[in-house]
Structures are given as C-alpha cells and as structure tokens.
C-alpha positions as a printed NumPy array, in Angstrom:
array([[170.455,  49.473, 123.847],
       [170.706,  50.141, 127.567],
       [168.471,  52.573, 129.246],
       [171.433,  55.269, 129.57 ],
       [172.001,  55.137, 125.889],
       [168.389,  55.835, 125.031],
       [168.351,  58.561, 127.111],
       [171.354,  60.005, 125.534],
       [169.774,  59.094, 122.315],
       [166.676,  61.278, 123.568],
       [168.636,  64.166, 124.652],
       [170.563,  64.176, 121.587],
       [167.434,  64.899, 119.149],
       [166.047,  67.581, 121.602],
       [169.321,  69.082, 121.305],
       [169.526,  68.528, 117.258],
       [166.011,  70.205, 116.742],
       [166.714,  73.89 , 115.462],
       [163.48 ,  75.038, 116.805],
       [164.391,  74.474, 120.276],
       [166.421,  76.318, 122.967],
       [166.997,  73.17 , 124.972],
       [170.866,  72.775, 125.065],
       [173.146,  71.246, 127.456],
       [173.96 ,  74.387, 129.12 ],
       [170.255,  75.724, 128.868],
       [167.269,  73.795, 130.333],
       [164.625,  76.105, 130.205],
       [161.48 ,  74.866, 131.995],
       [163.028,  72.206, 133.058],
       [162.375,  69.605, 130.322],
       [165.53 ,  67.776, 130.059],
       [166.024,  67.376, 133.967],
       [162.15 ,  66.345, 133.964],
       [162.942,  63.602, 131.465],
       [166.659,  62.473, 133.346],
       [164.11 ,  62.136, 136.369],
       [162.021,  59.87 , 134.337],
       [164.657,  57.122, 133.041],
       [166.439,  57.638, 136.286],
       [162.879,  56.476, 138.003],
       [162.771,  53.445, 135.289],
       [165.945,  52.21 , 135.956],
       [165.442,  52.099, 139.995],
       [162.82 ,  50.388, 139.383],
       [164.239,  48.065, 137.273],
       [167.206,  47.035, 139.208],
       [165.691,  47.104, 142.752],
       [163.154,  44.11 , 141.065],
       [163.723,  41.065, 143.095],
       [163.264,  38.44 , 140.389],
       [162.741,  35.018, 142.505],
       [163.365,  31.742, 140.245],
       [160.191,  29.622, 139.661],
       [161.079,  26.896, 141.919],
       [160.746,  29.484, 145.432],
       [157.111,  30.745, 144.146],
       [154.887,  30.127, 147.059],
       [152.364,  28.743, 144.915],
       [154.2  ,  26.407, 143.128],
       [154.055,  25.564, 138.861],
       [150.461,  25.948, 137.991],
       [151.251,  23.461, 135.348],
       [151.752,  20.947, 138.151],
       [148.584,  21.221, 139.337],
       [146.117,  20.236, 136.551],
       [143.53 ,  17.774, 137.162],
       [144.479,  14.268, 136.76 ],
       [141.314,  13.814, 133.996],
       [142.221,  15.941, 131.088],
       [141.672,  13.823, 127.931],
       [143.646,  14.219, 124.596],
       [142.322,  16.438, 122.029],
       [141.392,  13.029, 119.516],
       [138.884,  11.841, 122.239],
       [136.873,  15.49 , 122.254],
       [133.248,  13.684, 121.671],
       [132.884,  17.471, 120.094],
       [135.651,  16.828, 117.831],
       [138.291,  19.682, 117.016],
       [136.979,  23.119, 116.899],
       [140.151,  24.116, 114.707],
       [138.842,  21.644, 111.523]])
C-alpha cells in the first residue's frame, strides 16, 4: 500500500467514526489538514532520499576490510559457545 492510500485509508475511518464531526467538508481544529501535513512531510522525505549504490560509499564494503587472521570457527581453542 502506497503512502497516499494509507492516508486515504486514515481519513476514511475518521470520517466513518459516528462520534466525530470530522468530514470532508468540515475540519474542525484542524485535524485532518494536520495529519495531510504529516504524510505529505513523509513522503518528501522519502523521495528527496538520495540512495547511492554500495560500490560509490566513500568508505568502501566493511566486509572487505577484515583482518587477514580470522580463523574458522573448528579451530576456536575455546571451542563453540553454541554446543
């Protein structure tokens, strides 16, 4: 479900609730423009995100860069802490 949906959704059950005088054409205090403003904040921020891939982060695959010594698991002179 996209973000405009839920907030449709959202709307939708404020307006459905009998106990409420939030309605399309009535907003009083402000509640249903208050929460537009809300997913209308999430989704700028969502889609002004400037998602690099991995291979342009400036420092590099931190998998790359473990030490050359690391011994398997069967040569622990501890043995396995999972038995």
């Amino acid at each position: 479900m996209d973000l405009l949906a839920l907030l449709d959704r959202v709307k939708q059950a404020i307006y459905d609730n009998p106990d409420t005088p939030h309605q399309p054409t009535n907003d009083p205090g402000g509640l249903i423009g208050d929460i537009e403003k809300l997913f209308g904040q999430g989704r700028q921020n969502n889609d002004d995100r400037d998602v690099l891939p991995s291979s342009q982060d400036p420092f590099g695959d931190p998998a790359d860069q473990a030490s050359g010594n690391i011994r398997p698991a069967s040569e622990d002179p501890l043995g396995d802490p999972g038995r």
